[in-house]
Amino acid sequence: MTWLEFALLHTPEPTTVRVAARRGNRWAEPTTVGPCVVNRKVVFCPPDTDVPPGSLVTLPTGHTKRVRAACHLDDHGYRLPGHLQLDLE
């Protein structure tokens, strides 16, 4: 299963988030990341996404949260494809 197939299976439509990635003491220009599967405290992003801890994520609800941890997870043959998991504060 590809990331897009997984995201569409778990959301009614493709969902995007805005990310202002933190690079040291600087913030990158906000970019749109998606499709994502969004929960209140966790965002699952495409596997090629690069969002370091400390970055800011604006959810579809308009709320902005800080990334507490980011973890790239590989596809291990399960029903969950490789992705980036963002744990939010």
mmCIF file of N, CA and C in Angstrom:
data_model
loop_
_atom_site.group_PDB
_atom_site.id
_atom_site.type_symbol
_atom_site.label_atom_id
_atom_site.label_comp_id
_atom_site.label_asym_id
_atom_site.label_seq_id
_atom_site.Cartn_x
_atom_site.Cartn_y
_atom_site.Cartn_z
ATOM 1 N N MET A 1 0.847 -1.170 0.000
ATOM 2 C CA MET A 1 0.000 0.000 0.000
ATOM 3 C C MET A 1 0.897 1.239 0.000
ATOM 4 N N THR A 2 0.578 2.189 -0.860
ATOM 5 C CA THR A 2 1.350 3.426 -0.910
ATOM 6 C C THR A 2 0.859 4.383 0.170
ATOM 7 N N TRP A 3 1.643 5.458 0.399
ATOM 8 C CA TRP A 3 1.239 6.439 1.398
ATOM 9 C C TRP A 3 -0.077 7.099 1.007
ATOM 10 N N LEU A 4 -0.251 7.448 -0.263
ATOM 11 C CA LEU A 4 -1.482 8.101 -0.709
ATOM 12 C C LEU A 4 -2.682 7.185 -0.502
ATOM 13 N N GLU A 5 -2.565 5.912 -0.828
ATOM 14 C CA GLU A 5 -3.662 4.963 -0.601
ATOM 15 C C GLU A 5 -4.011 4.889 0.879
ATOM 16 N N PHE A 6 -2.992 4.834 1.737
ATOM 17 C CA PHE A 6 -3.224 4.775 3.177
ATOM 18 C C PHE A 6 -3.933 6.039 3.668
ATOM 19 N N ALA A 7 -3.450 7.207 3.238
ATOM 20 C CA ALA A 7 -4.045 8.471 3.684
ATOM 21 C C ALA A 7 -5.496 8.580 3.240
ATOM 22 N N LEU A 8 -5.782 8.209 2.019
ATOM 23 C CA LEU A 8 -7.158 8.298 1.524
ATOM 24 C C LEU A 8 -8.081 7.284 2.198
ATOM 25 N N LEU A 9 -7.528 6.166 2.629
ATOM 26 C CA LEU A 9 -8.313 5.156 3.333
ATOM 27 C C LEU A 9 -8.700 5.635 4.733
ATOM 28 N N HIS A 10 -7.873 6.496 5.348
ATOM 29 C CA HIS A 10 -8.094 6.923 6.724
ATOM 30 C C HIS A 10 -8.594 8.354 6.876
ATOM 31 N N THR A 11 -8.837 9.032 5.778
ATOM 32 C CA THR A 11 -9.387 10.388 5.829
ATOM 33 C C THR A 11 -10.450 10.515 4.748
ATOM 34 N N PRO A 12 -11.470 11.355 4.969
ATOM 35 C CA PRO A 12 -12.504 11.507 3.960
ATOM 36 C C PRO A 12 -11.992 12.174 2.678
ATOM 37 N N GLU A 13 -10.950 12.968 2.783
ATOM 38 C CA GLU A 13 -10.325 13.615 1.633
ATOM 39 C C GLU A 13 -8.885 13.933 2.016
ATOM 40 N N PRO A 14 -8.019 14.175 1.027
ATOM 41 C CA PRO A 14 -6.630 14.501 1.375
ATOM 42 C C PRO A 14 -6.565 15.708 2.310
ATOM 43 N N THR A 15 -5.819 15.569 3.388
ATOM 44 C CA THR A 15 -5.674 16.614 4.394
ATOM 45 C C THR A 15 -4.256 17.148 4.348
ATOM 46 N N THR A 16 -4.118 18.461 4.407
ATOM 47 C CA THR A 16 -2.785 19.055 4.430
ATOM 48 C C THR A 16 -2.604 19.857 5.712
ATOM 49 N N VAL A 17 -1.366 20.048 6.092
ATOM 50 C CA VAL A 17 -1.016 20.900 7.231
ATOM 51 C C VAL A 17 0.033 21.894 6.753
ATOM 52 N N ARG A 18 0.135 23.028 7.446
ATOM 53 C CA ARG A 18 1.180 24.025 7.156
ATOM 54 C C ARG A 18 2.281 23.826 8.174
ATOM 55 N N VAL A 19 3.519 23.803 7.701
ATOM 56 C CA VAL A 19 4.655 23.552 8.576
ATOM 57 C C VAL A 19 5.670 24.679 8.434
ATOM 58 N N ALA A 20 6.071 25.237 9.581
ATOM 59 C CA ALA A 20 7.187 26.179 9.639
ATOM 60 C C ALA A 20 8.315 25.416 10.324
ATOM 61 N N ALA A 21 9.214 24.868 9.515
ATOM 62 C CA ALA A 21 10.287 24.026 10.048
ATOM 63 C C ALA A 21 11.321 24.877 10.763
ATOM 64 N N ARG A 22 11.765 24.375 11.888
ATOM 65 C CA ARG A 22 12.795 25.065 12.660
ATOM 66 C C ARG A 22 14.158 24.537 12.258
ATOM 67 N N ARG A 23 15.049 25.439 11.895
ATOM 68 C CA ARG A 23 16.417 25.103 11.500
ATOM 69 C C ARG A 23 17.366 25.898 12.379
ATOM 70 N N GLY A 24 17.772 25.313 13.486
ATOM 71 C CA GLY A 24 18.618 26.036 14.440
ATOM 72 C C GLY A 24 17.830 27.155 15.080
ATOM 73 N N ASN A 25 18.302 28.393 14.953
ATOM 74 C CA ASN A 25 17.604 29.548 15.519
ATOM 75 C C ASN A 25 16.643 30.185 14.525
ATOM 76 N N ARG A 26 16.523 29.610 13.340
ATOM 77 C CA ARG A 26 15.726 30.218 12.278
ATOM 78 C C ARG A 26 14.520 29.351 11.942
ATOM 79 N N TRP A 27 13.527 30.000 11.350
ATOM 80 C CA TRP A 27 12.326 29.308 10.886
ATOM 81 C C TRP A 27 12.298 29.370 9.363
ATOM 82 N N ALA A 28 12.029 28.259 8.733
ATOM 83 C CA ALA A 28 11.869 28.236 7.281
ATOM 84 C C ALA A 28 10.498 28.809 6.933
ATOM 85 N N GLU A 29 10.334 29.237 5.696
ATOM 86 C CA GLU A 29 9.027 29.699 5.230
ATOM 87 C C GLU A 29 8.024 28.559 5.391
ATOM 88 N N PRO A 30 6.824 28.850 5.861
ATOM 89 C CA PRO A 30 5.824 27.790 5.990
ATOM 90 C C PRO A 30 5.532 27.125 4.643
ATOM 91 N N THR A 31 5.422 25.804 4.672
ATOM 92 C CA THR A 31 5.095 25.039 3.480
ATOM 93 C C THR A 31 3.921 24.124 3.774
ATOM 94 N N THR A 32 3.265 23.691 2.722
ATOM 95 C CA THR A 32 2.141 22.767 2.859
ATOM 96 C C THR A 32 2.668 21.350 2.735
ATOM 97 N N VAL A 33 2.239 20.474 3.649
ATOM 98 C CA VAL A 33 2.643 19.073 3.654
ATOM 99 C C VAL A 33 1.381 18.230 3.559
ATOM 100 N N GLY A 34 1.407 17.224 2.715
ATOM 101 C CA GLY A 34 0.247 16.349 2.637
ATOM 102 C C GLY A 34 0.369 15.374 1.486
ATOM 103 N N PRO A 35 -0.542 14.441 1.421
ATOM 104 C CA PRO A 35 -1.669 14.273 2.324
ATOM 105 C C PRO A 35 -1.204 13.715 3.663
ATOM 106 N N CYS A 36 -1.881 14.132 4.705
ATOM 107 C CA CYS A 36 -1.561 13.703 6.065
ATOM 108 C C CYS A 36 -2.782 13.072 6.716
ATOM 109 N N VAL A 37 -2.524 12.219 7.687
ATOM 110 C CA VAL A 37 -3.571 11.700 8.557
ATOM 111 C C VAL A 37 -3.371 12.428 9.876
ATOM 112 N N VAL A 38 -4.388 13.201 10.287
ATOM 113 C CA VAL A 38 -4.245 14.104 11.424
ATOM 114 C C VAL A 38 -5.099 13.627 12.589
ATOM 115 N N ASN A 39 -4.468 13.563 13.743
ATOM 116 C CA ASN A 39 -5.134 13.296 15.007
ATOM 117 C C ASN A 39 -4.878 14.533 15.856
ATOM 118 N N ARG A 40 -5.491 14.629 17.016
ATOM 119 C CA ARG A 40 -5.296 15.806 17.868
ATOM 120 C C ARG A 40 -3.844 16.020 18.258
ATOM 121 N N LYS A 41 -3.119 14.947 18.553
ATOM 122 C CA LYS A 41 -1.748 15.058 19.062
ATOM 123 C C LYS A 41 -0.707 14.395 18.166
ATOM 124 N N VAL A 42 -1.137 13.795 17.059
ATOM 125 C CA VAL A 42 -0.218 13.088 16.165
ATOM 126 C C VAL A 42 -0.596 13.396 14.722
ATOM 127 N N VAL A 43 0.425 13.607 13.896
ATOM 128 C CA VAL A 43 0.216 13.793 12.461
ATOM 129 C C VAL A 43 1.102 12.784 11.749
ATOM 130 N N PHE A 44 0.498 11.998 10.857
ATOM 131 C CA PHE A 44 1.234 11.064 10.024
ATOM 132 C C PHE A 44 1.399 11.716 8.655
ATOM 133 N N CYS A 45 2.654 11.869 8.207
ATOM 134 C CA CYS A 45 2.980 12.578 6.963
ATOM 135 C C CYS A 45 3.619 11.631 5.959
ATOM 136 N N PRO A 46 3.683 12.056 4.688
ATOM 137 C CA PRO A 46 4.380 11.243 3.689
ATOM 138 C C PRO A 46 5.822 10.975 4.121
ATOM 139 N N PRO A 47 6.382 9.847 3.674
ATOM 140 C CA PRO A 47 7.715 9.445 4.148
ATOM 141 C C PRO A 47 8.848 10.382 3.762
ATOM 142 N N ASP A 48 8.690 11.190 2.730
ATOM 143 C CA ASP A 48 9.779 12.080 2.315
ATOM 144 C C ASP A 48 9.727 13.443 2.996
ATOM 145 N N THR A 49 8.863 13.601 3.982
ATOM 146 C CA THR A 49 8.713 14.861 4.702
ATOM 147 C C THR A 49 9.856 15.035 5.698
ATOM 148 N N ASP A 50 10.346 16.262 5.833
ATOM 149 C CA ASP A 50 11.422 16.561 6.788
ATOM 150 C C ASP A 50 10.958 17.687 7.706
ATOM 151 N N VAL A 51 10.536 17.315 8.904
ATOM 152 C CA VAL A 51 10.064 18.292 9.890
ATOM 153 C C VAL A 51 10.774 17.993 11.206
ATOM 154 N N PRO A 52 11.753 18.802 11.604
ATOM 155 C CA PRO A 52 12.478 18.548 12.843
ATOM 156 C C PRO A 52 11.659 18.941 14.079
ATOM 157 N N PRO A 53 11.984 18.354 15.232
ATOM 158 C CA PRO A 53 11.339 18.765 16.481
ATOM 159 C C PRO A 53 11.511 20.271 16.693
ATOM 160 N N GLY A 54 10.520 20.885 17.307
ATOM 161 C CA GLY A 54 10.537 22.324 17.546
ATOM 162 C C GLY A 54 9.825 23.104 16.462
ATOM 163 N N SER A 55 9.545 22.458 15.325
ATOM 164 C CA SER A 55 8.836 23.120 14.237
ATOM 165 C C SER A 55 7.390 23.381 14.636
ATOM 166 N N LEU A 56 6.735 24.268 13.912
ATOM 167 C CA LEU A 56 5.335 24.586 14.161
ATOM 168 C C LEU A 56 4.466 23.995 13.065
ATOM 169 N N VAL A 57 3.361 23.363 13.474
ATOM 170 C CA VAL A 57 2.423 22.760 12.536
ATOM 171 C C VAL A 57 1.065 23.414 12.731
ATOM 172 N N THR A 58 0.503 23.939 11.647
ATOM 173 C CA THR A 58 -0.851 24.489 11.692
ATOM 174 C C THR A 58 -1.789 23.426 11.148
ATOM 175 N N LEU A 59 -2.683 22.961 12.011
ATOM 176 C CA LEU A 59 -3.627 21.897 11.664
ATOM 177 C C LEU A 59 -4.778 22.448 10.826
ATOM 178 N N PRO A 60 -5.557 21.567 10.174
ATOM 179 C CA PRO A 60 -6.697 22.030 9.384
ATOM 180 C C PRO A 60 -7.714 22.834 10.206
ATOM 181 N N THR A 61 -7.735 22.643 11.514
ATOM 182 C CA THR A 61 -8.653 23.385 12.385
ATOM 183 C C THR A 61 -8.199 24.826 12.596
ATOM 184 N N GLY A 62 -6.943 25.140 12.196
ATOM 185 C CA GLY A 62 -6.384 26.470 12.405
ATOM 186 C C GLY A 62 -5.510 26.562 13.637
ATOM 187 N N HIS A 63 -5.525 25.541 14.494
ATOM 188 C CA HIS A 63 -4.673 25.529 15.683
ATOM 189 C C HIS A 63 -3.226 25.259 15.287
ATOM 190 N N THR A 64 -2.300 25.957 15.925
ATOM 191 C CA THR A 64 -0.874 25.748 15.686
ATOM 192 C C THR A 64 -0.271 25.043 16.888
ATOM 193 N N LYS A 65 0.469 23.968 16.611
ATOM 194 C CA LYS A 65 1.096 23.170 17.667
ATOM 195 C C LYS A 65 2.586 23.030 17.360
ATOM 196 N N ARG A 66 3.373 22.852 18.411
ATOM 197 C CA ARG A 66 4.811 22.630 18.272
ATOM 198 C C ARG A 66 5.068 21.126 18.184
ATOM 199 N N VAL A 67 6.032 20.744 17.345
ATOM 200 C CA VAL A 67 6.413 19.342 17.194
ATOM 201 C C VAL A 67 7.330 18.958 18.349
ATOM 202 N N ARG A 68 6.886 18.020 19.163
ATOM 203 C CA ARG A 68 7.679 17.538 20.291
ATOM 204 C C ARG A 68 8.705 16.509 19.825
ATOM 205 N N ALA A 69 8.302 15.622 18.923
ATOM 206 C CA ALA A 69 9.199 14.585 18.409
ATOM 207 C C ALA A 69 8.779 14.233 16.991
ATOM 208 N N ALA A 70 9.757 13.863 16.177
ATOM 209 C CA ALA A 70 9.508 13.428 14.806
ATOM 210 C C ALA A 70 10.247 12.119 14.586
ATOM 211 N N CYS A 71 9.552 11.142 14.010
ATOM 212 C CA CYS A 71 10.149 9.822 13.844
ATOM 213 C C CYS A 71 9.811 9.270 12.466
ATOM 214 N N HIS A 72 10.857 8.961 11.670
ATOM 215 C CA HIS A 72 10.651 8.303 10.380
ATOM 216 C C HIS A 72 10.471 6.812 10.642
ATOM 217 N N LEU A 73 9.382 6.261 10.151
ATOM 218 C CA LEU A 73 9.095 4.841 10.324
ATOM 219 C C LEU A 73 9.067 4.171 8.959
ATOM 220 N N ASP A 74 9.779 3.073 8.827
ATOM 221 C CA ASP A 74 9.849 2.345 7.568
ATOM 222 C C ASP A 74 8.652 1.417 7.413
ATOM 223 N N ASP A 75 8.400 1.034 6.174
ATOM 224 C CA ASP A 75 7.383 0.037 5.864
ATOM 225 C C ASP A 75 7.966 -1.323 6.225
ATOM 226 N N HIS A 76 7.322 -1.996 7.152
ATOM 227 C CA HIS A 76 7.813 -3.308 7.568
ATOM 228 C C HIS A 76 6.914 -4.422 7.076
ATOM 229 N N GLY A 77 6.183 -4.166 5.978
ATOM 230 C CA GLY A 77 5.311 -5.195 5.427
ATOM 231 C C GLY A 77 3.953 -5.257 6.090
ATOM 232 N N TYR A 78 3.676 -4.314 6.979
ATOM 233 C CA TYR A 78 2.364 -4.272 7.613
ATOM 234 C C TYR A 78 1.455 -3.372 6.792
ATOM 235 N N ARG A 79 0.278 -3.120 7.276
ATOM 236 C CA ARG A 79 -0.673 -2.290 6.541
ATOM 237 C C ARG A 79 -0.363 -0.803 6.657
ATOM 238 N N LEU A 80 0.665 -0.447 7.413
ATOM 239 C CA LEU A 80 1.066 0.940 7.565
ATOM 240 C C LEU A 80 2.336 1.171 6.746
ATOM 241 N N PRO A 81 2.262 1.965 5.685
ATOM 242 C CA PRO A 81 3.451 2.204 4.866
ATOM 243 C C PRO A 81 4.447 3.108 5.588
ATOM 244 N N GLY A 82 5.645 3.240 5.041
ATOM 245 C CA GLY A 82 6.637 4.140 5.597
ATOM 246 C C GLY A 82 6.071 5.549 5.683
ATOM 247 N N HIS A 83 6.404 6.266 6.753
ATOM 248 C CA HIS A 83 5.859 7.608 6.961
ATOM 249 C C HIS A 83 6.673 8.353 8.007
ATOM 250 N N LEU A 84 6.367 9.635 8.174
ATOM 251 C CA LEU A 84 6.935 10.442 9.243
ATOM 252 C C LEU A 84 5.837 10.694 10.259
ATOM 253 N N GLN A 85 6.102 10.358 11.513
ATOM 254 C CA GLN A 85 5.140 10.608 12.591
ATOM 255 C C GLN A 85 5.588 11.820 13.379
ATOM 256 N N LEU A 86 4.694 12.795 13.493
ATOM 257 C CA LEU A 86 4.955 14.003 14.283
ATOM 258 C C LEU A 86 4.133 13.935 15.555
ATOM 259 N N ASP A 87 4.795 13.951 16.710
ATOM 260 C CA ASP A 87 4.099 14.014 17.996
ATOM 261 C C ASP A 87 4.029 15.482 18.391
ATOM 262 N N LEU A 88 2.826 15.964 18.661
ATOM 263 C CA LEU A 88 2.611 17.379 18.938
ATOM 264 C C LEU A 88 2.431 17.641 20.419
ATOM 265 N N GLU A 89 2.810 18.840 20.851
ATOM 266 C CA GLU A 89 2.622 19.237 22.256
ATOM 267 C C GLU A 89 1.167 19.542 22.511
#
